[in-house]
Amino acid sequence: MPSYIQGVGAPGVHAFVNAAQLARPSSPEGSDAFFAVGYSTWGPPNTAVTITGLADFARQFGPLHPNSHLASAMHLYFRAGGARAVVCRLVAPTA
């Protein structure tokens, strides 16, 4: 049965409390993915791709490029124990 709380806020304001929605624990969401966007040598442009390791990154996006920090970020992430990353290669419209 819903209950009403009176005396909250300005005079004449009533708060409706739906007891059926209180104290429900939410299900945990996974937060094990690293999201990275940047330039790489090759790969699908403007499309998010799930990567599971350094070899997978090199196969889909190419080797380290001197003008990009994307490969370095992936290298550090996987060396630190990361397991899954979602990578998006950005390219200019004239590329």
XYZ file of N, CA, C and O in Angstrom, residues 1-94:
376
model
N 0.832 -1.170 0.000
C 0.000 0.000 0.000
C 0.883 1.241 0.000
O 1.778 1.352 0.815
N 0.666 2.168 -0.912
C 1.469 3.380 -0.945
C 1.222 4.226 0.293
O 0.138 4.230 0.864
N 2.252 4.911 0.693
C 2.114 5.801 1.843
C 2.420 7.232 1.408
O 3.115 7.459 0.428
N 1.889 8.150 2.154
C 2.085 9.565 1.880
C 2.851 10.185 3.038
O 2.588 9.896 4.206
N 3.810 11.030 2.711
C 4.564 11.735 3.733
C 4.130 13.190 3.676
O 4.266 13.845 2.645
N 3.617 13.698 4.760
C 3.186 15.097 4.805
C 4.223 15.927 5.541
O 4.979 15.410 6.360
N 4.236 17.209 5.258
C 5.138 18.108 5.950
C 6.518 18.171 5.340
O 7.431 18.663 5.954
N 6.696 17.647 4.146
C 7.984 17.689 3.474
C 7.980 18.858 2.505
O 7.095 18.961 1.672
N 8.927 19.740 2.631
C 9.011 20.872 1.710
C 8.031 21.968 2.079
O 7.723 22.208 3.245
N 7.479 22.626 1.083
C 6.554 23.744 1.287
C 5.216 23.231 1.806
O 4.862 22.068 1.600
N 4.450 24.087 2.467
C 3.124 23.673 2.950
C 2.236 23.206 1.797
O 2.233 23.792 0.716
N 1.537 22.134 2.009
C 0.655 21.593 0.993
C 1.341 20.635 0.025
O 0.724 20.135 -0.894
N 2.645 20.356 0.232
C 3.387 19.438 -0.652
C 3.347 18.054 -0.025
O 3.630 17.874 1.155
N 2.982 17.080 -0.789
C 2.923 15.704 -0.321
C 3.849 14.850 -1.190
O 3.883 15.005 -2.400
N 4.594 13.948 -0.581
C 5.473 13.038 -1.309
C 4.823 11.664 -1.364
O 4.378 11.139 -0.352
N 4.751 11.092 -2.534
C 4.195 9.763 -2.714
C 5.343 8.761 -2.702
O 6.290 8.879 -3.478
N 5.306 7.792 -1.821
C 6.351 6.785 -1.705
C 5.786 5.454 -2.163
O 4.813 4.956 -1.595
N 6.369 4.909 -3.188
C 5.953 3.610 -3.697
C 6.830 2.559 -3.034
O 7.977 2.355 -3.419
N 6.288 1.881 -2.027
C 7.055 0.923 -1.245
C 7.542 -0.254 -2.087
O 8.542 -0.892 -1.751
N 6.872 -0.543 -3.181
C 7.290 -1.656 -4.020
C 8.621 -1.368 -4.721
O 9.319 -2.286 -5.141
N 8.993 -0.095 -4.844
C 10.228 0.270 -5.530
C 11.380 0.546 -4.568
O 12.479 0.828 -5.005
N 11.135 0.491 -3.287
C 12.182 0.769 -2.306
C 12.971 -0.484 -1.969
O 12.449 -1.598 -1.973
N 14.210 -0.294 -1.625
C 15.098 -1.348 -1.112
C 15.265 -2.517 -2.071
O 15.431 -3.645 -1.655
N 15.240 -2.236 -3.361
C 15.535 -3.280 -4.342
C 16.993 -3.146 -4.762
O 17.388 -2.132 -5.313
N 17.785 -4.159 -4.498
C 19.180 -4.063 -4.947
C 19.253 -4.161 -6.466
O 18.542 -4.941 -7.093
N 20.083 -3.350 -7.043
C 20.254 -3.409 -8.493
C 21.288 -4.468 -8.834
O 22.199 -4.743 -8.060
N 21.146 -5.050 -9.990
C 22.097 -6.070 -10.410
C 23.403 -5.402 -10.809
O 23.401 -4.336 -11.430
N 24.533 -5.989 -10.450
C 25.823 -5.375 -10.787
C 26.078 -5.406 -12.291
O 25.748 -6.376 -12.964
N 26.653 -4.350 -12.778
C 27.009 -4.255 -14.190
C 28.509 -4.446 -14.325
O 29.277 -3.965 -13.504
N 28.915 -5.123 -15.351
C 30.331 -5.316 -15.586
C 31.011 -4.016 -15.992
O 30.456 -3.219 -16.729
N 32.187 -3.804 -15.488
C 32.947 -2.609 -15.844
C 34.361 -2.998 -16.233
O 35.322 -2.344 -15.877
N 34.472 -4.109 -16.941
C 35.784 -4.634 -17.272
C 36.269 -4.232 -18.658
O 37.282 -4.723 -19.109
N 35.602 -3.327 -19.318
C 36.004 -2.935 -20.668
C 36.654 -1.562 -20.640
O 36.243 -0.665 -19.919
N 37.696 -1.415 -21.440
C 38.403 -0.158 -21.609
C 37.996 0.385 -22.971
O 38.024 -0.344 -23.959
N 37.587 1.639 -23.032
C 37.159 2.234 -24.289
C 38.219 3.210 -24.755
O 38.645 4.080 -23.987
N 38.657 3.075 -26.005
C 39.705 3.933 -26.542
C 39.359 4.355 -27.959
O 38.829 3.568 -28.747
N 39.672 5.601 -28.265
C 39.421 6.165 -29.583
C 40.695 6.850 -30.028
O 41.334 7.552 -29.252
N 41.089 6.646 -31.284
C 42.292 7.310 -31.772
C 42.646 6.889 -33.181
O 41.893 6.196 -33.863
N 43.835 7.303 -33.591
C 44.332 6.995 -34.930
C 45.163 5.728 -34.894
O 45.932 5.508 -33.971
N 45.014 4.902 -35.911
C 45.859 3.721 -36.066
C 46.220 3.563 -37.534
O 45.646 4.220 -38.404
N 47.166 2.693 -37.816
C 47.671 2.506 -39.174
C 46.588 2.003 -40.119
O 46.463 2.484 -41.236
N 45.817 1.028 -39.680
C 44.703 0.527 -40.486
C 43.600 0.030 -39.558
O 43.720 0.090 -38.360
N 42.548 -0.457 -40.140
C 41.431 -0.979 -39.361
C 40.128 -0.362 -39.821
O 40.116 0.580 -40.614
N 39.010 -0.885 -39.342
C 37.707 -0.341 -39.755
C 37.516 1.072 -39.205
O 37.614 1.283 -38.002
N 37.275 2.048 -40.067
C 37.123 3.423 -39.582
C 35.760 3.668 -38.933
O 34.745 3.148 -39.372
N 35.790 4.450 -37.859
C 34.580 4.902 -37.173
C 33.655 3.762 -36.749
O 32.436 3.898 -36.765
N 34.230 2.631 -36.397
C 33.471 1.460 -35.976
C 34.099 0.896 -34.706
O 35.307 0.678 -34.655
N 33.299 0.658 -33.676
C 33.813 0.091 -32.428
C 34.062 -1.403 -32.603
O 33.212 -2.132 -33.111
N 35.258 -1.846 -32.205
C 35.677 -3.242 -32.328
C 36.161 -3.714 -30.962
O 36.947 -3.033 -30.308
N 35.713 -4.888 -30.526
C 36.158 -5.451 -29.255
C 37.480 -6.167 -29.461
O 37.605 -7.020 -30.342
N 38.462 -5.825 -28.635
C 39.818 -6.378 -28.703
C 40.070 -7.148 -27.416
O 39.734 -6.677 -26.327
N 40.722 -8.309 -27.526
C 40.968 -9.128 -26.342
C 42.442 -9.320 -26.021
O 42.777 -10.069 -25.124
N 43.332 -8.657 -26.737
C 44.756 -8.780 -26.442
C 45.587 -7.950 -27.394
O 45.083 -7.394 -28.381
N 46.899 -7.867 -27.112
C 47.792 -7.081 -27.959
C 47.893 -7.646 -29.366
O 47.924 -6.893 -30.342
N 47.951 -8.963 -29.483
C 48.028 -9.577 -30.808
C 46.761 -9.290 -31.611
O 46.827 -9.019 -32.815
N 45.629 -9.316 -30.949
C 44.355 -9.002 -31.597
C 44.339 -7.551 -32.063
O 43.899 -7.240 -33.168
N 44.861 -6.630 -31.231
C 44.927 -5.215 -31.620
C 45.829 -5.034 -32.838
O 45.464 -4.353 -33.799
N 47.024 -5.639 -32.815
C 47.961 -5.501 -33.931
C 47.379 -6.086 -35.214
O 47.588 -5.542 -36.303
N 46.651 -7.168 -35.117
C 46.057 -7.796 -36.292
C 44.955 -6.920 -36.893
O 44.828 -6.810 -38.106
N 44.171 -6.256 -36.046
C 43.038 -5.489 -36.557
C 43.349 -4.015 -36.811
O 42.698 -3.389 -37.646
N 44.332 -3.442 -36.081
C 44.585 -2.011 -36.204
C 46.017 -1.652 -36.571
O 46.329 -0.480 -36.732
N 46.891 -2.621 -36.700
C 48.249 -2.347 -37.124
C 49.202 -2.116 -35.962
O 48.809 -2.078 -34.803
N 50.485 -1.930 -36.288
C 51.513 -1.775 -35.258
C 51.529 -0.362 -34.683
O 50.738 0.500 -35.058
N 52.474 -0.144 -33.794
C 52.669 1.164 -33.179
C 52.941 2.220 -34.244
O 53.713 1.998 -35.167
N 52.274 3.352 -34.132
C 52.451 4.459 -35.074
C 53.023 5.642 -34.307
O 52.525 5.975 -33.225
N 54.064 6.315 -34.832
C 54.698 7.407 -34.072
C 53.794 8.619 -33.824
O 54.047 9.388 -32.908
N 52.744 8.799 -34.613
C 51.857 9.945 -34.444
C 50.574 9.617 -33.683
O 49.633 10.393 -33.714
N 50.527 8.474 -33.038
C 49.315 8.069 -32.344
C 49.639 7.467 -30.988
O 50.634 6.762 -30.830
N 48.775 7.730 -30.024
C 48.929 7.161 -28.683
C 48.021 5.951 -28.480
O 48.040 5.348 -27.422
N 47.242 5.591 -29.485
C 46.280 4.497 -29.344
C 46.973 3.165 -29.078
O 46.614 2.445 -28.140
N 47.974 2.824 -29.876
C 48.670 1.554 -29.677
C 49.408 1.530 -28.339
O 49.439 0.505 -27.655
N 49.975 2.659 -27.937
C 50.654 2.725 -26.637
C 49.663 2.521 -25.492
O 49.965 1.819 -24.524
N 48.486 3.112 -25.598
C 47.464 2.940 -24.568
C 47.021 1.482 -24.478
O 46.854 0.939 -23.386
N 46.853 0.837 -25.623
C 46.455 -0.572 -25.620
C 47.558 -1.442 -25.020
O 47.285 -2.365 -24.256
N 48.795 -1.129 -25.360
C 49.922 -1.875 -24.822
C 49.942 -1.774 -23.293
O 50.057 -2.788 -22.598
N 49.806 -0.572 -22.758
C 49.810 -0.388 -21.308
C 48.619 -1.067 -20.650
O 48.747 -1.683 -19.585
N 47.456 -0.971 -21.274
C 46.254 -1.565 -20.702
C 46.380 -3.087 -20.597
O 46.115 -3.666 -19.535
N 46.791 -3.735 -21.655
C 46.879 -5.196 -21.630
C 48.054 -5.680 -20.783
O 47.976 -6.727 -20.155
N 49.142 -4.918 -20.725
C 50.271 -5.300 -19.867
C 49.905 -5.178 -18.383
O 50.472 -5.865 -17.546
N 48.955 -4.293 -18.072
C 48.525 -4.109 -16.680
C 47.463 -5.127 -16.266
O 46.936 -5.061 -15.167
N 47.118 -6.044 -17.160
C 46.166 -7.089 -16.808
C 44.785 -6.920 -17.404
O 43.882 -7.680 -17.072
N 44.593 -5.943 -18.271
C 43.299 -5.758 -18.917
C 42.948 -6.944 -19.794
O 43.826 -7.602 -20.349
N 41.667 -7.223 -19.922
C 41.235 -8.392 -20.677
C 40.416 -8.047 -21.914
O 40.381 -8.822 -22.859
N 39.745 -6.894 -21.900
C 38.858 -6.563 -23.012
C 38.856 -5.061 -23.221
O 38.751 -4.296 -22.267
N 38.972 -4.650 -24.472
C 38.929 -3.229 -24.807
C 38.044 -3.042 -26.028
O 37.960 -3.914 -26.892
N 37.373 -1.913 -26.076
C 36.575 -1.555 -27.240
C 37.287 -0.378 -27.889
O 37.481 0.665 -27.275
N 37.737 -0.577 -29.136
C 38.577 0.400 -29.822
C 37.844 0.931 -31.042
O 37.205 0.172 -31.780
N 37.957 2.223 -31.256
C 37.370 2.858 -32.425
C 38.450 3.675 -33.121
O 39.062 4.540 -32.506
N 38.703 3.390 -34.368
C 39.692 4.123 -35.163
C 38.997 5.314 -35.826
O 38.027 5.162 -36.558
N 39.523 6.490 -35.540
C 38.976 7.709 -36.137
C 39.858 8.139 -37.298
O 41.077 8.149 -37.198
N 39.231 8.501 -38.394
C 39.965 9.028 -39.545
C 39.254 10.275 -40.042
O 38.057 10.442 -39.851
N 40.009 11.136 -40.674
C 39.443 12.360 -41.230
C 38.580 12.032 -42.457
O 38.813 11.021 -43.127
N 37.587 12.854 -42.739
C 36.732 12.577 -43.900
C 37.494 12.562 -45.225
O 37.093 11.904 -46.162
N 38.638 13.237 -45.291
C 39.424 13.277 -46.528
C 40.470 12.182 -46.588
O 41.251 12.142 -47.535
